[in-house]
Short mmCIF file of C-alpha atoms in Angstrom, two decimals:
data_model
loop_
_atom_site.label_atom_id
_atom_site.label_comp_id
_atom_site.label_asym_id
_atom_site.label_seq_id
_atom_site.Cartn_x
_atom_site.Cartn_y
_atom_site.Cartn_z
CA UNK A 167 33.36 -11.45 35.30
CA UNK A 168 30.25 -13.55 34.70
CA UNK A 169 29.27 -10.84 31.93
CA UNK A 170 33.13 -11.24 30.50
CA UNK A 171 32.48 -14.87 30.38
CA UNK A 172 28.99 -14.83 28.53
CA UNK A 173 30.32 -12.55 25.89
CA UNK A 174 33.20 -14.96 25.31
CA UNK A 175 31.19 -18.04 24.96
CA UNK A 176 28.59 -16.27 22.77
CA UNK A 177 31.67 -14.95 20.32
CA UNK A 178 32.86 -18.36 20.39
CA UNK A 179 29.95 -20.51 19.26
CA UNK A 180 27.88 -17.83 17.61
CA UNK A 181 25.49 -18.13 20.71
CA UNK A 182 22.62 -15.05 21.92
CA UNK A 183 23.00 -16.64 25.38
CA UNK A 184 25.70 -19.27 26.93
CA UNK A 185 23.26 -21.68 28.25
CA UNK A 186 24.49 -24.71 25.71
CA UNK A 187 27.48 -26.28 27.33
CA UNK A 188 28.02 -28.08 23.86
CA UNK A 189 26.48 -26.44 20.51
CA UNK A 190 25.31 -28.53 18.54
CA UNK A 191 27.21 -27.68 15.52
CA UNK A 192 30.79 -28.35 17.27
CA UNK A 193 29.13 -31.81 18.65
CA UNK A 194 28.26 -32.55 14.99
CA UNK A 195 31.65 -32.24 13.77
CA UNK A 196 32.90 -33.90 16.69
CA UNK A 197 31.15 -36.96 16.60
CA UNK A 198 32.22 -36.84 12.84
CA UNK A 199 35.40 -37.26 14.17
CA UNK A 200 35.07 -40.60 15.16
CA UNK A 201 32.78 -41.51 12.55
CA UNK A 202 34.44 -40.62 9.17
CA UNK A 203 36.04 -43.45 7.40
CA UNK A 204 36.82 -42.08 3.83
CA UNK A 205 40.45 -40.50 4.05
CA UNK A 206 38.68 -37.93 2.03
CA UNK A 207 36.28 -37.83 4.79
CA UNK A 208 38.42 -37.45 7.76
CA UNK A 209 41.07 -35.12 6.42
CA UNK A 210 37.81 -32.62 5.44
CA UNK A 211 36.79 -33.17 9.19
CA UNK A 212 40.44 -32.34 10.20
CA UNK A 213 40.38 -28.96 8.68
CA UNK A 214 37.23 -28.29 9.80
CA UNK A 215 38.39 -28.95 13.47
CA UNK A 216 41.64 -26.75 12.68
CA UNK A 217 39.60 -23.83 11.18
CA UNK A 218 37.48 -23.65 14.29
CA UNK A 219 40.36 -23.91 16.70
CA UNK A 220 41.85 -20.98 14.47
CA UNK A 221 38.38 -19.19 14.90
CA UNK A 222 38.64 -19.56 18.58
CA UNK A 223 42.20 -18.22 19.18
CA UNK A 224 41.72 -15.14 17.32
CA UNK A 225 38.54 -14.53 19.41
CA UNK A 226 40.18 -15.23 22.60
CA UNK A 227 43.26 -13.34 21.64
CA UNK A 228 40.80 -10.10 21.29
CA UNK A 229 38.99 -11.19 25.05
CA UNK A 230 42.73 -11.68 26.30
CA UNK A 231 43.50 -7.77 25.10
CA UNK A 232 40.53 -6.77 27.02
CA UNK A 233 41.11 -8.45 29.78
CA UNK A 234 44.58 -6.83 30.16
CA UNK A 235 42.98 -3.70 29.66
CA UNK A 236 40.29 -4.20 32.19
CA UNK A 237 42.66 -5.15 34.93
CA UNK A 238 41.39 -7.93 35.65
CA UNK A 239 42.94 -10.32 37.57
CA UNK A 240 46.05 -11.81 36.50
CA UNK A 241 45.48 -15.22 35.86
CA UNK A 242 42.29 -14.46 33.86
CA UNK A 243 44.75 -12.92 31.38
CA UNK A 244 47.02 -15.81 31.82
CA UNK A 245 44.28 -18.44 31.43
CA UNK A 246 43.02 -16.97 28.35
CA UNK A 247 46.75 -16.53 26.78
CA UNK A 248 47.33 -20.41 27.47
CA UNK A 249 44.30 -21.41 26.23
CA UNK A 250 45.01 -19.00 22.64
CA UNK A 251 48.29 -20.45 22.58
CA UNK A 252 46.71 -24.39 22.72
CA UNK A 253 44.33 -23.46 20.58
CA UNK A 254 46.59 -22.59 17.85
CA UNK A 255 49.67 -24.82 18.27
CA UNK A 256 46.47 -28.11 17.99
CA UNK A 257 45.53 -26.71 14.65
CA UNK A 258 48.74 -26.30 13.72
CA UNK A 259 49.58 -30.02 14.56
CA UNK A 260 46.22 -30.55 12.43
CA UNK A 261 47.23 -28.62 9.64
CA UNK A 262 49.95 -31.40 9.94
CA UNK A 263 48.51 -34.69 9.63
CA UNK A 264 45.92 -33.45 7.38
CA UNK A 265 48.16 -30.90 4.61
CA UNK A 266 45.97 -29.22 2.34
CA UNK A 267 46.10 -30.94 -1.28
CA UNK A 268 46.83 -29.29 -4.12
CA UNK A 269 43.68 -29.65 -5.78
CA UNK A 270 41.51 -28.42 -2.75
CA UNK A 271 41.95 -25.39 -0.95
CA UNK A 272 42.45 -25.91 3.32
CA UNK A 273 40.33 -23.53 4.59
CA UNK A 274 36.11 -23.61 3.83
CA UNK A 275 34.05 -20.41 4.79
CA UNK A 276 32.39 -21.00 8.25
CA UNK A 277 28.79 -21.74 8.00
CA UNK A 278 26.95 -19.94 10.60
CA UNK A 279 25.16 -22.17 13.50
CA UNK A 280 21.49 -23.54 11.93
CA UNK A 281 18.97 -25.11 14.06
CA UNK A 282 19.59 -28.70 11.90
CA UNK A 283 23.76 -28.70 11.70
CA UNK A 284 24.36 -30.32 8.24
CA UNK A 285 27.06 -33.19 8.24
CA UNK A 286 30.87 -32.06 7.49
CA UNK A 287 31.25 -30.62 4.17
CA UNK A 288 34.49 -30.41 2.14
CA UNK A 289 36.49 -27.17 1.74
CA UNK A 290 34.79 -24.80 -0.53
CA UNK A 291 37.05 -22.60 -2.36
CA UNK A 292 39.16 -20.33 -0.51
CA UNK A 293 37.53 -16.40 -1.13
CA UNK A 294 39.32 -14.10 -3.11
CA UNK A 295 39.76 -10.18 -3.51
CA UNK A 296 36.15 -9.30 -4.32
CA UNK A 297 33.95 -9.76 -1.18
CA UNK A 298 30.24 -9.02 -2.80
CA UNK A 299 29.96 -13.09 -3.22
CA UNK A 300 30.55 -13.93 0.54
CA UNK A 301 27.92 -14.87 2.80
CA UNK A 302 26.96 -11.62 5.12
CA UNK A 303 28.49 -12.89 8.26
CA UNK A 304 32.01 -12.79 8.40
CA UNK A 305 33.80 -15.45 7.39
CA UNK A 306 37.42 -16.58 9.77
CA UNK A 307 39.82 -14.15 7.97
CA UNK A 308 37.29 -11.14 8.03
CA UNK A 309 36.48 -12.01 12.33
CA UNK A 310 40.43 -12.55 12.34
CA UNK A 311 41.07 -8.76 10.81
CA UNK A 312 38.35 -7.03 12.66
CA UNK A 313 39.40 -8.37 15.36
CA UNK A 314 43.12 -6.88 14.60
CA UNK A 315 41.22 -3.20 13.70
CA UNK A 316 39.41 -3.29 16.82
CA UNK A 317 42.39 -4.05 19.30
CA UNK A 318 44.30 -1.24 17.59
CA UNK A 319 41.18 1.11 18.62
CA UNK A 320 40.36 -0.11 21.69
CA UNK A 321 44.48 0.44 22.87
CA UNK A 322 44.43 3.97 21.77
CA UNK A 323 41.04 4.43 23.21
CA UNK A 324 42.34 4.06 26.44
CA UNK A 325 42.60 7.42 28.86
CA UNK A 326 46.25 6.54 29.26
CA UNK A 327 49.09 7.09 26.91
CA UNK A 328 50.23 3.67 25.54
CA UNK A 329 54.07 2.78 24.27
CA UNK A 330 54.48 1.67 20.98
CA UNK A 331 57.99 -0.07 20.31
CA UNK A 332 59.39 0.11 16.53
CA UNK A 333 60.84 -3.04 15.44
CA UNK A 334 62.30 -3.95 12.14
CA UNK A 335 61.82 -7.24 10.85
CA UNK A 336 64.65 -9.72 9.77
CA UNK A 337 67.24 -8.30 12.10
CA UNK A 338 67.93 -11.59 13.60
CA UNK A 339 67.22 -15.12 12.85
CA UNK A 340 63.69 -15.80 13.26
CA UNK A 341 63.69 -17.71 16.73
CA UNK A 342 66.01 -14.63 17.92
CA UNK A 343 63.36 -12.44 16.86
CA UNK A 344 60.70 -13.86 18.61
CA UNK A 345 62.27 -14.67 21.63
CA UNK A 346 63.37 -10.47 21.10
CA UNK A 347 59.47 -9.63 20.35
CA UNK A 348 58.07 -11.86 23.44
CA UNK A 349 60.89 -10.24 25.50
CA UNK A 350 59.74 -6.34 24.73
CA UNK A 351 55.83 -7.15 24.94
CA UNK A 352 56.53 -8.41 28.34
CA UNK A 353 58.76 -5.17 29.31
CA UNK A 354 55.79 -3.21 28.85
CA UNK A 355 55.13 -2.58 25.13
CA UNK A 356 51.26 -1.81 24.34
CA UNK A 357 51.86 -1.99 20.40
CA UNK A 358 54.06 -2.96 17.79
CA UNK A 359 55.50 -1.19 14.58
CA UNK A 360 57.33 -3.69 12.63
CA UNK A 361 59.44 -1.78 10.18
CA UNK A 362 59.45 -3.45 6.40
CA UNK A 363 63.28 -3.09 5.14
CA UNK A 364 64.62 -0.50 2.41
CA UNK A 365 67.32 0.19 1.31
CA UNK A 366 66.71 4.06 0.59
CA UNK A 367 65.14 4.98 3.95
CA UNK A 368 65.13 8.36 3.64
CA UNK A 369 63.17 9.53 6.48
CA UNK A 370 65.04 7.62 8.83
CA UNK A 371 68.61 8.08 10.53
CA UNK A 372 71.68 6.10 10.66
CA UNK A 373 70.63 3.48 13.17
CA UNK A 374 67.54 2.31 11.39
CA UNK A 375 69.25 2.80 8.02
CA UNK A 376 72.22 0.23 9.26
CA UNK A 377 69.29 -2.03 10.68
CA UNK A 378 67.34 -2.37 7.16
CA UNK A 379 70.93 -2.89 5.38
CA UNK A 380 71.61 -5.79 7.86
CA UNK A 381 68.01 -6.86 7.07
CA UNK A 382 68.51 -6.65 3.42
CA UNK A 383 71.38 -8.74 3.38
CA UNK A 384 69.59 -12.00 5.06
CA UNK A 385 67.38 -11.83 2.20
CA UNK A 386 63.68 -12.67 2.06
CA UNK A 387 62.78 -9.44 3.22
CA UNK A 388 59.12 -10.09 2.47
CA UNK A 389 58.51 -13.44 4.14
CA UNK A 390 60.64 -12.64 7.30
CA UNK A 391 58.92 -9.70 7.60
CA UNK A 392 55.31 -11.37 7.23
CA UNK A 393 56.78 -13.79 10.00
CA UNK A 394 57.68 -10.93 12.39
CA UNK A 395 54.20 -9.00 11.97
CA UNK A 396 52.60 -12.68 12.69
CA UNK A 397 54.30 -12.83 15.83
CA UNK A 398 53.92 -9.75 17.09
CA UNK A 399 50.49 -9.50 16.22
CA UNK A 400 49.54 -12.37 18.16
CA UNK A 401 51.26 -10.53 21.44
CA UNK A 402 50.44 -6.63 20.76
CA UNK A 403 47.98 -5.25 18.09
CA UNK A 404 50.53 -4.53 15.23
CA UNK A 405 51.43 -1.69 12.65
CA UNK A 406 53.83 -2.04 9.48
CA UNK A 407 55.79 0.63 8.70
CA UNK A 408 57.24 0.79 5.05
CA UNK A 409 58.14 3.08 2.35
CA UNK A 410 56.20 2.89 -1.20
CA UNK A 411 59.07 1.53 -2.76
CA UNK A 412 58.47 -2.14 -1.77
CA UNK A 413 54.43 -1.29 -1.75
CA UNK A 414 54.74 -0.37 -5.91
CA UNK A 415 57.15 -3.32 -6.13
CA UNK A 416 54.65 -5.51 -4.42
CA UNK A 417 51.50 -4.08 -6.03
CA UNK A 418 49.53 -2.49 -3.27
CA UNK A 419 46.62 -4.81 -3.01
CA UNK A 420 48.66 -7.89 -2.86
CA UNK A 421 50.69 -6.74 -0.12
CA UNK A 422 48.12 -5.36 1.60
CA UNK A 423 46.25 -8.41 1.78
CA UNK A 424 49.37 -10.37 3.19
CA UNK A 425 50.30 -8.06 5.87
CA UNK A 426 46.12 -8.30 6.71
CA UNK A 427 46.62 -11.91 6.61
CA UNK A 428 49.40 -12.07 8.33
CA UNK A 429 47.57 -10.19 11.44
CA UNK A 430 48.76 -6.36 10.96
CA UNK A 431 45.95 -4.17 12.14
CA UNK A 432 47.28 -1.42 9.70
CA UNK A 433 50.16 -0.20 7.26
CA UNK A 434 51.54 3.20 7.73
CA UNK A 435 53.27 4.28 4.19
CA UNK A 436 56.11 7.18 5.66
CA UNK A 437 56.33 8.78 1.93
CA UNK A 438 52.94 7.59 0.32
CA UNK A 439 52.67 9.54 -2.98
CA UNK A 440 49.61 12.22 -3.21
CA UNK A 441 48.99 10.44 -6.54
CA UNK A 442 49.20 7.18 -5.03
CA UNK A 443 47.40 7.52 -1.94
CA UNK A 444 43.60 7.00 -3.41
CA UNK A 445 44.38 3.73 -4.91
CA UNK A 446 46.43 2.35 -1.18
CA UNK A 447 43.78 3.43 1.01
CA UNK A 448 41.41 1.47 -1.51
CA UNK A 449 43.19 -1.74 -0.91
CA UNK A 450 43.92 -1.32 2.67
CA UNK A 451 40.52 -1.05 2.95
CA UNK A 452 39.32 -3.48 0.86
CA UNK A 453 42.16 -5.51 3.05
CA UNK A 454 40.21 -4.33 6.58
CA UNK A 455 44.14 -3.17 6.95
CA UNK A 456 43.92 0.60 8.47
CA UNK A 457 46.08 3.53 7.24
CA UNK A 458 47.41 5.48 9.93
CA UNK A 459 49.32 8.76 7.89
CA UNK A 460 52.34 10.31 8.87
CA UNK A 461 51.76 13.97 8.78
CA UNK A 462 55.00 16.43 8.42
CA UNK A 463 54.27 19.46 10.48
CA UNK A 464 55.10 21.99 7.95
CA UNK A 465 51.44 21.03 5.99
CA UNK A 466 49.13 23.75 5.83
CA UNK A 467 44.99 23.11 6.96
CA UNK A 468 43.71 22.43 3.40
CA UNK A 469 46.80 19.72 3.33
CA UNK A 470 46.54 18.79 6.29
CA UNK A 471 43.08 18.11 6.16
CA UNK A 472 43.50 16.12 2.85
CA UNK A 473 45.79 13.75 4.90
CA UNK A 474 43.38 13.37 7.53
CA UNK A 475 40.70 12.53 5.35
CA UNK A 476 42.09 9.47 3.80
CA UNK A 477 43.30 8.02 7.11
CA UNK A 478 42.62 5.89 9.59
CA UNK A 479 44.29 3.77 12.60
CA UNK A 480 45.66 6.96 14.32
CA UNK A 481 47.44 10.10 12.79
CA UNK A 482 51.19 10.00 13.27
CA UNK A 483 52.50 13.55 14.42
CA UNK A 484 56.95 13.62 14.70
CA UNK A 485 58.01 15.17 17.34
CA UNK A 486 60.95 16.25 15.61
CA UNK A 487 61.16 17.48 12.28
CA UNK A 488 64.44 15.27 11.58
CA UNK A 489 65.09 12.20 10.73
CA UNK A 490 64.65 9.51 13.26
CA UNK A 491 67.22 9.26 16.20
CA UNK A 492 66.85 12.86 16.13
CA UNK A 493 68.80 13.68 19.47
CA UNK A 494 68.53 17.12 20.23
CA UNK A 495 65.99 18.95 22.27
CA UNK A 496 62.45 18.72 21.19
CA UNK A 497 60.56 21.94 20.90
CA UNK A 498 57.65 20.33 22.46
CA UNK A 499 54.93 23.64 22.62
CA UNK A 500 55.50 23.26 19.18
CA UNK A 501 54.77 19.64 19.06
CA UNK A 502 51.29 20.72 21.14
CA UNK A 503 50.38 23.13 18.80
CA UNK A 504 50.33 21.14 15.95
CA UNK A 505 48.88 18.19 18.00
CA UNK A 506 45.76 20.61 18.72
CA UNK A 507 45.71 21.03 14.72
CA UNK A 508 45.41 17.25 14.38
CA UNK A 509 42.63 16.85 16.44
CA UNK A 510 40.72 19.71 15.09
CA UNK A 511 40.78 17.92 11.48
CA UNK A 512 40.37 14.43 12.65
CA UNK A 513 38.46 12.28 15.56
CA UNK A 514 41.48 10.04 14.80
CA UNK A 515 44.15 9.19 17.54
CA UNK A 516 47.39 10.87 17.68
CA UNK A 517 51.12 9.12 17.38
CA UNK A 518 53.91 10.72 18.03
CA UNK A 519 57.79 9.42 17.22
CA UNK A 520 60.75 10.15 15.90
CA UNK A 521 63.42 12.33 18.48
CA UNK A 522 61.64 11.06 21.17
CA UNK A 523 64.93 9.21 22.72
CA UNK A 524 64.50 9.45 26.69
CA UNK A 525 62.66 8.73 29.06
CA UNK A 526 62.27 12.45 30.06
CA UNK A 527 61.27 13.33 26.57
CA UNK A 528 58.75 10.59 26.40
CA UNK A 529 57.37 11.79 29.87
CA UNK A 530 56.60 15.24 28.11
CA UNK A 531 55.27 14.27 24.88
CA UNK A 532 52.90 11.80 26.48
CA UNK A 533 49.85 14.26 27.71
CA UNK A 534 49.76 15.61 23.98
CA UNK A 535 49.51 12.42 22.89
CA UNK A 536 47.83 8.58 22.52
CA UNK A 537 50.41 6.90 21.99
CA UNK A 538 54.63 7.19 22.02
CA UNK A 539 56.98 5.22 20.15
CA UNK A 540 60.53 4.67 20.67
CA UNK A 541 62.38 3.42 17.71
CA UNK A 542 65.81 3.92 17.36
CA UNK A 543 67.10 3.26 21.23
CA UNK A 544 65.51 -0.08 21.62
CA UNK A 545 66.89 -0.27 17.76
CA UNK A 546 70.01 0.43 18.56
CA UNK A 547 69.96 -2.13 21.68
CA UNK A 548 68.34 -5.10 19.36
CA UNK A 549 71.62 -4.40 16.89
CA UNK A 550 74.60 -4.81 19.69
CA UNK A 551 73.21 -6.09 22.79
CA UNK A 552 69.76 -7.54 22.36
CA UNK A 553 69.09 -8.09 25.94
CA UNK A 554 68.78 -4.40 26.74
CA UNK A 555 66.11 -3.81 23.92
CA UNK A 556 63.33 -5.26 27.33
CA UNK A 557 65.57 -3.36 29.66
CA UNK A 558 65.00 0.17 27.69
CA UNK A 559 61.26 -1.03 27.35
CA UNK A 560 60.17 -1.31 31.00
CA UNK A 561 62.60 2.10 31.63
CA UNK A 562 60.39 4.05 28.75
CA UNK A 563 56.92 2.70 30.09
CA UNK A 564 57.62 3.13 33.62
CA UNK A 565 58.12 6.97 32.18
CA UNK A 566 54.72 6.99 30.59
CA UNK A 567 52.69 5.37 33.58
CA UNK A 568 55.34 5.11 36.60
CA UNK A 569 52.81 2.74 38.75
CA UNK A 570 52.61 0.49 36.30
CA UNK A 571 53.82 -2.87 36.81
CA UNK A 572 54.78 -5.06 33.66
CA UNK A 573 55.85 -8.24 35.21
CA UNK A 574 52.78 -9.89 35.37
CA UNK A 575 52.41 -8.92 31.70
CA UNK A 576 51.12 -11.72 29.17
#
């Protein structure tokens, strides 16, 4: 615990060792707090004080994963959720009484501790898609989306299978929807995919299909769907699902860096284009966004190992060759053989989803697998009686651990 607690501190303040109970840098800017008098002055102190307070909740959001994982105790977890959720709601309330202008951007680059702190500085210019002009340490959004990256890996590092729960955005009004989203990660959800809206979802079946029309028709499919991925990221590491539809419509490296921004830890693309999937991997990348690839069983090696290749995040393998809701029996040797396949190409973990729609089918699929997803029942559920979307949660990932216990879940 002592260890845990180092580690934290030193992430925190940029500190070898946690023996400063102050560093000197956050005392600076704190005593700049109380003497700035400009209003230019104070408001650049402000956002200084809401960019490290954004800082530290990401950081303790990744030690509050951990934690969970660890097992330790439950009010270790609990203490570092509150203190994530303070964190952010204060800069928030910053962000507030000092708005960013419209001459100067709100956020600086961090400056890395120095042994002399200089005095508060105004907000340099926010960075933009080229990186080679950034200082070498990490600036807030880069910490923020490694941190995302390394959540995702660290899940699906785990010896146990985790639960993935599919989840399109804009389904309901947006307090619905997170009340819906804290509701499943508390039921036992280890990951989210938030599904991006189409309306020529090909891939999927009915239920999904009449969820994305429903979405579609609330409008501002974009920005409700940024919302939803910034929610659930900041309860389970987070996945987008789309087609390449609204990626060409968006232009890849724009939407890739606002689903990155927004806290995704990767983008899976369910039809990405051979000729298309060079330049998406480039952004992603060039987002820190990872590419997890949908692979359809029927690829032979050379293909399959050209898929492999360009991904990253995890490889998803269906475990039915339909569409999802797929309800008939799975043919799950199958499903093993071509999960052997997989990991013969690819270090990468491996997803399975689609058909997977009990409990008992989940239970089966699990040993071949990292992860499991459920999509359509809790789908279904979220569409005509929302309050059995947690209920179908805890059910699926008492079937992938049974002694697990996800009431003391943050």
């Amino acid at each position: 615990m002592t260890v845990y607690a180092q580690a934290l501190h030193a992430a925190l303040y940029g500190l070898p060792t946690p023996d400063e109970s102050l560093p000197t840098a956050l005392d600076s800017l704190l005593q700049a707090t109380h003497t700035a008098t400009a209003p230019e002055r104070k408001t650049a102190v402000l956002r200084q004080v809401a960019e490290q307070l954004r800082n530290a909740a990401e950081i303790i959001q990744r030690y509050q994963y951990r934690a969970q994982w660890d097992r330790f105790p439950t009010d270790v977890a609990e203490q570092l959720a509150t203190a994530h959720d303070q964190a952010r709601q204060i800069a928030q309330a910053l962000d507030r009484v000092a708005p960013p202008s419209a001459t100067s951007p709100p956020r600086p680059v961090p400056r890395p501790p120095t042994a002399v702190p200089p005095p508060p500085w105004p907000p340099r210019p926010r960075w933009h898609h080229a990186t080679a002009d950034l200082p070498r340490q990490p600036a807030l959004r880069e910490r923020h989306l490694l941190a995302a990256t390394d959540s995702l890996y660290a899940l699906l590092a785990q010896p146990r299978c985790a639960l993935g729960v599919f989840v399109p955005a804009g389904l309901h009004p947006a307090r619905a929807e997170r009340r819906q989203l804290d509701q499943v990660a508390r039921a036992g959800a280890d990951l989210f995919e938030i599904g991006l809206a189409h309306h020529d979802a090909g891939l999927d079946g009915p239920v999904i299909q009449a969820a994305y029309r429903r979405a579609l028709s609330r409008g501002n499919v974009l920005a409700r769907a940024l919302r939803a991925v910034e929610h659930a990221a900041g309860l389970r590491p987070t996945v987008v699902m789309t087609y390449w539809d609204p990626v060409h419509r968006h232009g890849p490296e724009h939407l890739a860096r606002l689903l990155a921004d927004a806290g995704a830890a990767g983008a899976m693309v369910v039809d990405l284009p051979d000729d298309q999937a060079e330049r998406w991997q480039a952004a992603a990348k060039d987002a820190n966004l990872s590419t997890p690839r949908l692979v359809p069983r029927h690829l032979a090696d050379t293909g399959l190992a050209t898929v492999a290749a360009g991904a990253s995040g995890w490889l998803y393998a269906p475990a039915s060759t339909g569409p999802t809701g797929y309800r008939a029996p799975l043919d799950v040797p199958a499903l093993a053989d071509f999960t052997t396949r997989l990991r013969a190409e690819s270090p990468l973990p491996v997803v399975s989803g689609v058909g997977i729609s009990t409990r008992a089918l989940a239970e089966r699929v699990a040993p071949l697998v990292d992860a499991v997803v459920i999509g359509t029942p809790v789908v279904r559920a979220l569409m005509a009686s929302p309050e059995q979307a947690p209920v179908l949660t805890t059910a699926f990932a008492h079937a992938l651990y049974p002694y697990a216990t996800t009431e003391t879940r943050a």
